mmCIF file of C-alpha atoms in Angstrom:
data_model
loop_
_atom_site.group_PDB
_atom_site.id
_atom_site.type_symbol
_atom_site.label_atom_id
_atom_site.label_comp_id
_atom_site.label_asym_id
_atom_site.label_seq_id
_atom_site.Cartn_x
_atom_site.Cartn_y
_atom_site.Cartn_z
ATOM 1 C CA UNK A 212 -13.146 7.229 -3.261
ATOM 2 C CA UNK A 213 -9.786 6.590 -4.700
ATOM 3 C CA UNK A 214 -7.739 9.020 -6.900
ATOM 4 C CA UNK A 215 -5.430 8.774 -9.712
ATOM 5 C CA UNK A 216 -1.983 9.685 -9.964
ATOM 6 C CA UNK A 217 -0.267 13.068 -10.716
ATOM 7 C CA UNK A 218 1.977 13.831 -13.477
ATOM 8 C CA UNK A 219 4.459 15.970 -12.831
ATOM 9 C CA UNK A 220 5.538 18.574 -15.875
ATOM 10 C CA UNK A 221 8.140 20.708 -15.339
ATOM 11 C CA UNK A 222 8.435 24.708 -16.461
ATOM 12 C CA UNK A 223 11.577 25.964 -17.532
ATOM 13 C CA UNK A 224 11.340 27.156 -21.178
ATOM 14 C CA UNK A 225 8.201 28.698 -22.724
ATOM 15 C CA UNK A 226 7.881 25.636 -25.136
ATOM 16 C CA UNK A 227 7.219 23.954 -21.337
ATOM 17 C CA UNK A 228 3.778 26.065 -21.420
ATOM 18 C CA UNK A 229 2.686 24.781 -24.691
ATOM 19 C CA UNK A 230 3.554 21.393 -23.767
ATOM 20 C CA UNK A 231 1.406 21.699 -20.408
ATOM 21 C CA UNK A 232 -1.355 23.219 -22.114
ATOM 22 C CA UNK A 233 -1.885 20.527 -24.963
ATOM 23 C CA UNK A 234 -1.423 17.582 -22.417
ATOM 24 C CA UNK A 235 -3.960 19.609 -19.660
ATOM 25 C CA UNK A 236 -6.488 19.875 -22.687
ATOM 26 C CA UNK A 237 -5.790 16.316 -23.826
ATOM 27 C CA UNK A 238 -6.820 15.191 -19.674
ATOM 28 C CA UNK A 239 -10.261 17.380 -20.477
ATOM 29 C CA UNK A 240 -11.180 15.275 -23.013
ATOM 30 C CA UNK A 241 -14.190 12.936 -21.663
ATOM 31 C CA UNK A 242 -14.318 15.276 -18.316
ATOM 32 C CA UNK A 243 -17.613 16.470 -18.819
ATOM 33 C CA UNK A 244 -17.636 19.176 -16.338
ATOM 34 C CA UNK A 245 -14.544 20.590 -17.993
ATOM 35 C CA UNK A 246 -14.504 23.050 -20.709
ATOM 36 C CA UNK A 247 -11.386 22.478 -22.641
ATOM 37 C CA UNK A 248 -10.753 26.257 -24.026
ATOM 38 C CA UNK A 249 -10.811 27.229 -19.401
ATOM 39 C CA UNK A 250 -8.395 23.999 -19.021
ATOM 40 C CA UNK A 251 -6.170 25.386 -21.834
ATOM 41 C CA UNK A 252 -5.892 28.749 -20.383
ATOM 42 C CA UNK A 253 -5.867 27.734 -16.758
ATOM 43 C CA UNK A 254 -2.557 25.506 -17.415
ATOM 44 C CA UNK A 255 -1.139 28.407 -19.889
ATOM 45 C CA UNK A 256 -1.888 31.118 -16.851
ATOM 46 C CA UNK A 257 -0.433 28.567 -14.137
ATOM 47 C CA UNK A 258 2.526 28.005 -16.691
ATOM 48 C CA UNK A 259 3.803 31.440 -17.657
ATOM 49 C CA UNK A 260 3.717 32.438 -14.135
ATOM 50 C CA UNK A 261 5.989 30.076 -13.297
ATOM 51 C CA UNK A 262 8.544 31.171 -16.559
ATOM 52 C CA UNK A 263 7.948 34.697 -15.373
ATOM 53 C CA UNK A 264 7.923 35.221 -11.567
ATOM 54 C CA UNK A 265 9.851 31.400 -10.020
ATOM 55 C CA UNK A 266 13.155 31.176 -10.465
ATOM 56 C CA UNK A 267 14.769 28.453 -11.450
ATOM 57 C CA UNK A 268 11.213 27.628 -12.953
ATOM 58 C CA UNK A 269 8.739 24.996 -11.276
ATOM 59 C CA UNK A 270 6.281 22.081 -12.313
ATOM 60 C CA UNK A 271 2.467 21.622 -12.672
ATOM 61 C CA UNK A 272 1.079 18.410 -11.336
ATOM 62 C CA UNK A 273 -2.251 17.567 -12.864
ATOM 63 C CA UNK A 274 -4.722 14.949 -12.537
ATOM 64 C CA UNK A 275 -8.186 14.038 -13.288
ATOM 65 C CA UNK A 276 -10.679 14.223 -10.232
ATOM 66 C CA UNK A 277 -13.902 13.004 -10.443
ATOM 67 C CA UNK A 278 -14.951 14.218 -13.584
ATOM 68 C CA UNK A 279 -12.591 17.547 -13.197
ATOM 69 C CA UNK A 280 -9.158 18.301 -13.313
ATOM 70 C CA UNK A 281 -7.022 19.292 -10.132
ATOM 71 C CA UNK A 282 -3.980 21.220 -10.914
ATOM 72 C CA UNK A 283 -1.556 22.190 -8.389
ATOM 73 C CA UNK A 284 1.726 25.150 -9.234
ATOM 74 C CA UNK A 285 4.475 24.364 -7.034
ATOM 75 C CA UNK A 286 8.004 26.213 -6.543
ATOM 76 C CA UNK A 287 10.917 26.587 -4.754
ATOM 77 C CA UNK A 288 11.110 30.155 -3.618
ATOM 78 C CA UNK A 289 12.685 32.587 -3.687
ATOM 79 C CA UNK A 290 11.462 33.303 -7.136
ATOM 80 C CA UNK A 291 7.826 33.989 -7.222
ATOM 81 C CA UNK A 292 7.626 34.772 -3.660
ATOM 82 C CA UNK A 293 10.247 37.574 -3.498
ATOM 83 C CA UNK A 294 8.421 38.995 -6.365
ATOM 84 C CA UNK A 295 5.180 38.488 -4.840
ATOM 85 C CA UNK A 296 4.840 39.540 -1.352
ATOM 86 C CA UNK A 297 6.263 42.003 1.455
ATOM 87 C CA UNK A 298 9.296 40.517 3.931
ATOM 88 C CA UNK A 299 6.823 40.402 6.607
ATOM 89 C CA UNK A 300 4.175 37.971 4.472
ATOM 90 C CA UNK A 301 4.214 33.897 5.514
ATOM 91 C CA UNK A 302 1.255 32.787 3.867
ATOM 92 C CA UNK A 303 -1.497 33.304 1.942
ATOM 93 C CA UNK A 304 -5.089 32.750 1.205
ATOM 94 C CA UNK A 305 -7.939 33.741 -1.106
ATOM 95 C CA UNK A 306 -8.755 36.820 0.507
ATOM 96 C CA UNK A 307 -6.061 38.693 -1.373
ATOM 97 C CA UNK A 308 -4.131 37.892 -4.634
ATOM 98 C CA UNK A 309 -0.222 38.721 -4.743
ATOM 99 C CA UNK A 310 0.581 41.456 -7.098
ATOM 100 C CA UNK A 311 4.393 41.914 -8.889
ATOM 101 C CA UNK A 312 5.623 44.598 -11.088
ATOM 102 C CA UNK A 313 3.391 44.895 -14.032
ATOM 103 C CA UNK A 314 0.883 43.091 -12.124
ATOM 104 C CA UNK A 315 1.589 40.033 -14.190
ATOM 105 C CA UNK A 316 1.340 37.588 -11.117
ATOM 106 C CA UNK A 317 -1.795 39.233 -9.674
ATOM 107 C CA UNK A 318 -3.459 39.036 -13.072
ATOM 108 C CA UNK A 319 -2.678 35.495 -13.920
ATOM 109 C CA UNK A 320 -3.641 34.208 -10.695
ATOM 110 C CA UNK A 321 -6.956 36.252 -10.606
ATOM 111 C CA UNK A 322 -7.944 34.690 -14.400
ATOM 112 C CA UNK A 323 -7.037 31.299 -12.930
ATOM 113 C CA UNK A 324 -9.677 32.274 -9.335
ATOM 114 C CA UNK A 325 -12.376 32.592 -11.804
ATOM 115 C CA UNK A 326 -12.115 29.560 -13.566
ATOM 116 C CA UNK A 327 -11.589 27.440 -11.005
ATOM 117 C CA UNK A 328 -14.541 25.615 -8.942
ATOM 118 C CA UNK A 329 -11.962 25.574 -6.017
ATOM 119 C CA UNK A 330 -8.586 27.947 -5.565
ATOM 120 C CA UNK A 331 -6.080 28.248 -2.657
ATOM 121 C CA UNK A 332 -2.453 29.314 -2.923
ATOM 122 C CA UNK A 333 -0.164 29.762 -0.101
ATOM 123 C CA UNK A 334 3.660 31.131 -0.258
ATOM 124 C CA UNK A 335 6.344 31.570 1.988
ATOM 125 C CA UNK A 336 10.500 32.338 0.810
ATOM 126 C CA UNK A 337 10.199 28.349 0.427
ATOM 127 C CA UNK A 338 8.094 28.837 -2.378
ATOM 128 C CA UNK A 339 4.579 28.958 -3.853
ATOM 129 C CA UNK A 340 1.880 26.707 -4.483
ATOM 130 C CA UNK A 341 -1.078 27.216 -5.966
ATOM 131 C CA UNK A 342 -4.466 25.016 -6.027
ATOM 132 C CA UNK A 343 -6.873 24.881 -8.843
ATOM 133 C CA UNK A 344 -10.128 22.517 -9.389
ATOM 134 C CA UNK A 345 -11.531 22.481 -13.083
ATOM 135 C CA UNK A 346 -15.296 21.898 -13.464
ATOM 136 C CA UNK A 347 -17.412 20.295 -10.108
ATOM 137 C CA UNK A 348 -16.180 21.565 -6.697
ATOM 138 C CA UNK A 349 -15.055 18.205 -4.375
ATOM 139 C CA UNK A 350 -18.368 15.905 -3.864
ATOM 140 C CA UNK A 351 -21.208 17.088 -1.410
ATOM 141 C CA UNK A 352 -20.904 13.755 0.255
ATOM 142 C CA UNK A 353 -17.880 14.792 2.643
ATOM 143 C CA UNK A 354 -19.763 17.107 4.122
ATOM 144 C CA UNK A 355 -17.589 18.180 7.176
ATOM 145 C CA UNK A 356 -14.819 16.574 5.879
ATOM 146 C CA UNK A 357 -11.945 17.971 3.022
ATOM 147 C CA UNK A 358 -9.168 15.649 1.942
ATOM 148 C CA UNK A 359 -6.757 15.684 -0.599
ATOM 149 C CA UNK A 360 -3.301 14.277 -1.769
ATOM 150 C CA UNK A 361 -0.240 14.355 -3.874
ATOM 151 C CA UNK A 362 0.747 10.935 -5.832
ATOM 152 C CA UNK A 363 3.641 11.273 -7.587
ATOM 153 C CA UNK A 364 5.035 8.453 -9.291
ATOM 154 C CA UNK A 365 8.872 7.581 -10.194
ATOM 155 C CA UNK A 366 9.948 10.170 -12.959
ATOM 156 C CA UNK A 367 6.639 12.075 -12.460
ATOM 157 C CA UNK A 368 4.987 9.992 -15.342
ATOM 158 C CA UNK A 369 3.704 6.360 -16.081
ATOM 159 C CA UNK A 370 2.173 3.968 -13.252
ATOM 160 C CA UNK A 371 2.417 4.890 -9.859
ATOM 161 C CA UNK A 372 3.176 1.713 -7.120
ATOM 162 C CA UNK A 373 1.296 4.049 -4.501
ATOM 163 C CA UNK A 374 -2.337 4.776 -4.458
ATOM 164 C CA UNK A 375 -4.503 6.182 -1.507
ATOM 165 C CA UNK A 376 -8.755 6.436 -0.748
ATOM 166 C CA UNK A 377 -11.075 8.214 1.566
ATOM 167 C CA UNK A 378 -14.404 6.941 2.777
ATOM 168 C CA UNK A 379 -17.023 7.722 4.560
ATOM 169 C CA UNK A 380 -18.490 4.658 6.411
ATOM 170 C CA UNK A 381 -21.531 6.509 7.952
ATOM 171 C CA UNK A 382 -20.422 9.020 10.909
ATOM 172 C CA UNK A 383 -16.652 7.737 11.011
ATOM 173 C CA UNK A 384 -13.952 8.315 7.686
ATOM 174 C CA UNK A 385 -11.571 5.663 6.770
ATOM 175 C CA UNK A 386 -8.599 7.124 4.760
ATOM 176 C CA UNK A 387 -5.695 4.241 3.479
ATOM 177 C CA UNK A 388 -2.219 4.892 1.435
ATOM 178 C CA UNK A 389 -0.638 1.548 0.139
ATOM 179 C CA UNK A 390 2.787 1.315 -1.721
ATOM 180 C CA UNK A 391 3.312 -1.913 -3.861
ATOM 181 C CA UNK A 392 6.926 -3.293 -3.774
ATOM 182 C CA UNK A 393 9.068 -1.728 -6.554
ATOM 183 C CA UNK A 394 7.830 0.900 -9.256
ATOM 184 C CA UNK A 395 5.898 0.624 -12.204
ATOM 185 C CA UNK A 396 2.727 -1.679 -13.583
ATOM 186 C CA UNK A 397 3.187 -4.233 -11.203
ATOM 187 C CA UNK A 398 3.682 -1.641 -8.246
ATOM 188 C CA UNK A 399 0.677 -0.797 -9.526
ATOM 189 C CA UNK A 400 -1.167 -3.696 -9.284
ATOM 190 C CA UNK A 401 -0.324 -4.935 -6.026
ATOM 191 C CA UNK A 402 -1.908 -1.059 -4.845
ATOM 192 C CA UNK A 403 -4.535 -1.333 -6.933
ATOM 193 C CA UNK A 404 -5.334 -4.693 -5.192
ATOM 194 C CA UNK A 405 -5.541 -3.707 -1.685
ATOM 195 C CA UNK A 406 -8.226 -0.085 -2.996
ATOM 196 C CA UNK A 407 -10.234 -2.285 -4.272
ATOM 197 C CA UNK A 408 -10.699 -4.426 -1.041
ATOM 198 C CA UNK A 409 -10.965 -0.911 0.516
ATOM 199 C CA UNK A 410 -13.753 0.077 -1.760
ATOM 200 C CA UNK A 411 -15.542 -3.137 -0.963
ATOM 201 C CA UNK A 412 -17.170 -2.523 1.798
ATOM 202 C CA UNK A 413 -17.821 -0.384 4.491
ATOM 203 C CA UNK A 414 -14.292 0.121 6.696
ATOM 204 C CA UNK A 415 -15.284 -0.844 10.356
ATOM 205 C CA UNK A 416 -12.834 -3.208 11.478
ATOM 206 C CA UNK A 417 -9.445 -2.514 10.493
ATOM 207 C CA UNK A 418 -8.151 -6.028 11.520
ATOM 208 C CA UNK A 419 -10.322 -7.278 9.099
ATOM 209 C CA UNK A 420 -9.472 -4.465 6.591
ATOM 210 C CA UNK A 421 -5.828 -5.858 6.598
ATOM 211 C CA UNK A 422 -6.652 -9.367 6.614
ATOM 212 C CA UNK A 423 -8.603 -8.914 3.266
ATOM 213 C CA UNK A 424 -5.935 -6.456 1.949
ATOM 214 C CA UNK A 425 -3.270 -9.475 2.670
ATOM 215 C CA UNK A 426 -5.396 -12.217 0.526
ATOM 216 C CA UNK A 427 -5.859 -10.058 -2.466
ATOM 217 C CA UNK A 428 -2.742 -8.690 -2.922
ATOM 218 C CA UNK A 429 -1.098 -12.551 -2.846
ATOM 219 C CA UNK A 430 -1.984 -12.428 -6.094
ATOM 220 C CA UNK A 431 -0.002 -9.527 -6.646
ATOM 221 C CA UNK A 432 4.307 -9.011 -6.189
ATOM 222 C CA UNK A 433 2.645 -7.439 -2.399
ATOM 223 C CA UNK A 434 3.334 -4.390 -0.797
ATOM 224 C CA UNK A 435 2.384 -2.379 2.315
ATOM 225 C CA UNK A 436 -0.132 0.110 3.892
ATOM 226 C CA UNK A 437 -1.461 1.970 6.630
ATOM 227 C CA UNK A 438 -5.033 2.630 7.259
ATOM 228 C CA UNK A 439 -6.772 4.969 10.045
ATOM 229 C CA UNK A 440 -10.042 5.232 11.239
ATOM 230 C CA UNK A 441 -11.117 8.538 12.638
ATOM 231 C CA UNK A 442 -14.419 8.238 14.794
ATOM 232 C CA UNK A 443 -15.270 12.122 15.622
ATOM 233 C CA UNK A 444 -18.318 10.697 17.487
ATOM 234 C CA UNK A 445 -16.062 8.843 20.282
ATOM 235 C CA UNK A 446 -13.306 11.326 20.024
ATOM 236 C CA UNK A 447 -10.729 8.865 18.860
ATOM 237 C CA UNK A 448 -8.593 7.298 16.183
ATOM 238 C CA UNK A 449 -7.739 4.393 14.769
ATOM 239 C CA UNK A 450 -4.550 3.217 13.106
ATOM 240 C CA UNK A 451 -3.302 0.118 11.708
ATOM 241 C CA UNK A 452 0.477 -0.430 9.450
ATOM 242 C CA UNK A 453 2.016 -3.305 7.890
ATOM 243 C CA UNK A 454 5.383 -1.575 6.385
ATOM 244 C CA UNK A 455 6.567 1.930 6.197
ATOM 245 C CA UNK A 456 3.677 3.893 5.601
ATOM 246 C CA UNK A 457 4.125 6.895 8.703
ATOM 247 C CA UNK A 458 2.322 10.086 9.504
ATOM 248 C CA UNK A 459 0.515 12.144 11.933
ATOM 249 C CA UNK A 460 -2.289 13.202 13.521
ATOM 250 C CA UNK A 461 -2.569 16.861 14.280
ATOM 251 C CA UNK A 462 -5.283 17.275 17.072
ATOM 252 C CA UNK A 463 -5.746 19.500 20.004
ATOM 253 C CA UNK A 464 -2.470 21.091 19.452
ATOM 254 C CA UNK A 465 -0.427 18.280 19.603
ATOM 255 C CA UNK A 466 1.256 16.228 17.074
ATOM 256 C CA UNK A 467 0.891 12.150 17.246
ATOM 257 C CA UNK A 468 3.560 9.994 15.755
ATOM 258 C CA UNK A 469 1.724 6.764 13.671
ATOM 259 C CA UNK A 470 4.043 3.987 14.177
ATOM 260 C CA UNK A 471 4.967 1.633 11.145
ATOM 261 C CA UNK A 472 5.171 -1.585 11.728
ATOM 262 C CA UNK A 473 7.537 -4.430 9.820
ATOM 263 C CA UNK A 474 6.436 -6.480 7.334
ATOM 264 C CA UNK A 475 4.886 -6.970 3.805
ATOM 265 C CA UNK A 476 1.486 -8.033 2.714
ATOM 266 C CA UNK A 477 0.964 -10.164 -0.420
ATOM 267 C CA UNK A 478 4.239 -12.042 0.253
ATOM 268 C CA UNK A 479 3.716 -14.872 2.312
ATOM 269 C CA UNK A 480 1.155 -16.937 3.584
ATOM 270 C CA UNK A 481 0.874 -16.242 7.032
ATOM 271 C CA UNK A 482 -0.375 -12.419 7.775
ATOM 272 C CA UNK A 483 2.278 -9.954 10.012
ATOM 273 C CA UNK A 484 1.301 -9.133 13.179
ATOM 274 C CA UNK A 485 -1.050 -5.969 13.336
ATOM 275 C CA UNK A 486 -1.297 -3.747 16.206
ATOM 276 C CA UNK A 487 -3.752 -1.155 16.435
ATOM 277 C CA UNK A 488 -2.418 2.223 17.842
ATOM 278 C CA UNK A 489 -5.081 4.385 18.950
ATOM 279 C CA UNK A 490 -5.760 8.147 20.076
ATOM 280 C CA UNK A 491 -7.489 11.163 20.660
ATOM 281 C CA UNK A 492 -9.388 12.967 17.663
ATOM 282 C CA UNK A 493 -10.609 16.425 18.530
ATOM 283 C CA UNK A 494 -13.191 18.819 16.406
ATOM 284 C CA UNK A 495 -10.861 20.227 13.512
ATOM 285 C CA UNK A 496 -8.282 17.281 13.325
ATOM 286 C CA UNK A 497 -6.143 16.797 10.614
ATOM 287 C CA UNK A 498 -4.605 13.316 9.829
ATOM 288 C CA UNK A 499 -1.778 12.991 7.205
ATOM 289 C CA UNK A 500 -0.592 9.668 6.204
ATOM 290 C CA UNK A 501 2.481 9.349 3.914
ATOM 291 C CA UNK A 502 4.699 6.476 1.844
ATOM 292 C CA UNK A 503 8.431 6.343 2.088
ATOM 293 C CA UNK A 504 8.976 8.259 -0.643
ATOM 294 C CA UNK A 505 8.420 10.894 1.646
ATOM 295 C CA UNK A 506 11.392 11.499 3.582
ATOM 296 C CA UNK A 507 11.198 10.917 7.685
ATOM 297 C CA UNK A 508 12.235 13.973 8.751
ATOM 298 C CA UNK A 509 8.468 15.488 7.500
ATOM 299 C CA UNK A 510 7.620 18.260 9.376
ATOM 300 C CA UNK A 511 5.189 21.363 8.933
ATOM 301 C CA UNK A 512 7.408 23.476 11.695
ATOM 302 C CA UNK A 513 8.877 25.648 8.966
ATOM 303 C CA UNK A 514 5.802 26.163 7.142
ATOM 304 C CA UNK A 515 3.578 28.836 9.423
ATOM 305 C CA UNK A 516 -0.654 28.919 9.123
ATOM 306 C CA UNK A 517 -0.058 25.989 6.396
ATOM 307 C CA UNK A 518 -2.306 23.721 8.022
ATOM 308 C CA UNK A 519 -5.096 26.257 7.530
ATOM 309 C CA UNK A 520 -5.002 25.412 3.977
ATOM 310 C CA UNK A 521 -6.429 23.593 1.490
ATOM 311 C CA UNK A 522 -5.417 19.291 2.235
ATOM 312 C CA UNK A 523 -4.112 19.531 -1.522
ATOM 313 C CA UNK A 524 -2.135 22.356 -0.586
ATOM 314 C CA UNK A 525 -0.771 21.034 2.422
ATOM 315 C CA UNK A 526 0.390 17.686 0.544
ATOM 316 C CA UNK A 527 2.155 19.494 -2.343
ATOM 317 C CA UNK A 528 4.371 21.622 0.067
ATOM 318 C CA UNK A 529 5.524 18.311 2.216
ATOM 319 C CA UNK A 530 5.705 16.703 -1.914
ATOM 320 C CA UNK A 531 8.145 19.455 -2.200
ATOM 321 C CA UNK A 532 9.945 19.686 0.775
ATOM 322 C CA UNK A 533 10.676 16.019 1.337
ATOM 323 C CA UNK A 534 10.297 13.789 -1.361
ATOM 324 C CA UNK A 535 12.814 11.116 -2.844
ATOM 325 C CA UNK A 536 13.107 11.523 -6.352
ATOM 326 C CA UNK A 537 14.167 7.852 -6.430
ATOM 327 C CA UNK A 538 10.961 6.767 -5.670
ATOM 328 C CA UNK A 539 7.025 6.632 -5.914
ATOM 329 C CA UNK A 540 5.916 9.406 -3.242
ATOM 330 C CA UNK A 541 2.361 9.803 -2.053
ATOM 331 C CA UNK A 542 0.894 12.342 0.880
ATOM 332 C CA UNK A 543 -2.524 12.216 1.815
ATOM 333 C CA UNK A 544 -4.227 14.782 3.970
ATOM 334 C CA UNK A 545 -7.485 14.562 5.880
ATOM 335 C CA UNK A 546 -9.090 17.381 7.916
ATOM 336 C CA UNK A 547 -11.991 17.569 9.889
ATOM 337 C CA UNK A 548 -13.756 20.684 9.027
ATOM 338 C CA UNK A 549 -16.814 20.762 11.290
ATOM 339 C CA UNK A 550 -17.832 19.215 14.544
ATOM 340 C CA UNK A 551 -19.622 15.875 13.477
ATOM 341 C CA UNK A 552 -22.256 14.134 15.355
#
């Protein structure tokens, strides 16, 4: 399944929360497993705590999923964290909400638990994020499996050139981020191109995924991707790049480099050279594939117990940490939750 993009609205003034709610409750519309008076006060709860508790203010990125809305708080702490937690906390979970004086943080985030089909919020003096899903919790379908992402696009509205999917072709997952050269609609195009070849059909081969990625995107201004395989059942991973789209695979306590390779696909006749680069995949993996409007330096070394959280999560706090504001930026996170036949 492939997702849509985020838009990205900031919170500095209160007239920021009205504006957040109206354009969370115009997203509701046609979501039919979204009530629009819970999406209203979701965004208003996830907006006043940022204008109360995060200093200089934050942003809400929201988004519709499936036929839900995924909202995700992000700051940079101090703010809300200082005012949050002890000098000993480094993250957080579900099991217990933060409180501040007042209880105004505690109480916001507890009405915004309740509401929410899924919730997660982790915090360290970095900053906070926090997870909410509006209406149906993620599909059945991934059983074993949780993914999510952060796609971003130039000035956090409009088109986004980047787009990324996740299937499930029978006991193996395919997951694929692709970045179409430039910005805007015909960024756009060139990504939307190369999901739908992904959607296609079952991903099996990823030689042949590229190849057929290549031919419909010539119709398109081109662009690049990278596309993994994970295969729980052998123990082993996948990956193919044409471009700069990087990432990781987190597995077994180690951390594996995925190598980009040069090129473009769309742009010429001929299609680049693909290498596969294959590894191990253990029980309780994680891959995370990114664009280059994530910064190369990525890492999760400053961020303790955050791959414990939700893949959302995880992708907002790299979003945060490391992306180019000049640019389209996408991370997409993929985790392994259960030992799969």
């Amino acid at each position: 399944m492939s997702e849509s993009e985020h838009r990205r609205h900031a919170v500095a003034a209160e007239e920021d929360v009205g504006a957040l709610r109206r354009a969370v409750a115009r997203m509701a519309v046609g979501q039919h497993a979204v009530r629009p008076g819970v999406a209203e006060l979701v965004a208003t709860e996830l907006g006043t705590n940022l204008l109360r508790h995060a200093h200089p203010g934050g942003y809400v990125l929201a988004r519709k999923v499936g036929n839900g809305i995924e909202l995700l708080s992000v700051d940079h702490g101090p703010g809300m964290t200082v005012a949050a937690f002890a000098p000993s906390a480094g993250a957080a979970s579900t099991v217990a909400l933060p409180s501040s004086r007042g209880g105004g943080l505690r109480a916001g985030l507890n009405v915004v638990r309740r509401n929410a089909a899924e919730f997660d919020w982790y915090a360290t003096r970095r900053g906070t994020v926090v997870y909410a899903r509006l209406g149906a919790p993620a599909p059945a379908g991934h059983t074993g499996w949780r993914f999510g992402g952060v796609n971003v696009p130039l000035g956090g509205d409009g088109e986004s050139g980047d787009a990324w999917a996740v299937a499930e072709p029978g006991s193996r997952t395919a997951a694929l981020v692709v970045d179409g050269l430039g910005h805007g609609p015909g960024a756009a195009a060139a990504a939307r191109a190369a999901i739908t070849t992904f959607e296609g059909t079952a991903v099996t081969d990823l030689d042949r995924l590229v190849r057929h990625a290549h031919e419909a995107m010539r119709a398109t201004r081109g662009g690049v991707l990278g596309a993994c395989l994970l295969d729980p059942g052998r123990g082993e991973f996948a990956y193919a790049a044409v471009g700069n789209i990087t990432g990781r695979v987190l597995t077994g306590g180690r951390s594996i480099h995925l190598l980009d390779r040069p090129g473009t696909l769309g742009t010429q006749l001929s299609l680049p050279t693909v290498r596969l680069q294959h590894g191990p995949w253990e029980p309780g993996s994680t891959l995370i594939l990114v664009s280059d409007g994530i910064r190369s330096a990525w890492s999760l070394e400053d961020h303790p117990r955050l791959p414990d959280h939700h893949p959302s999560i995880i992708a907002a706090v790299l979003h945060r940490e490391y992306g180019r504001s000049t640019d389209d930026a996408t991370v997409l996170v993929v985790r392994q939750v259960t030992a799969m036949a």
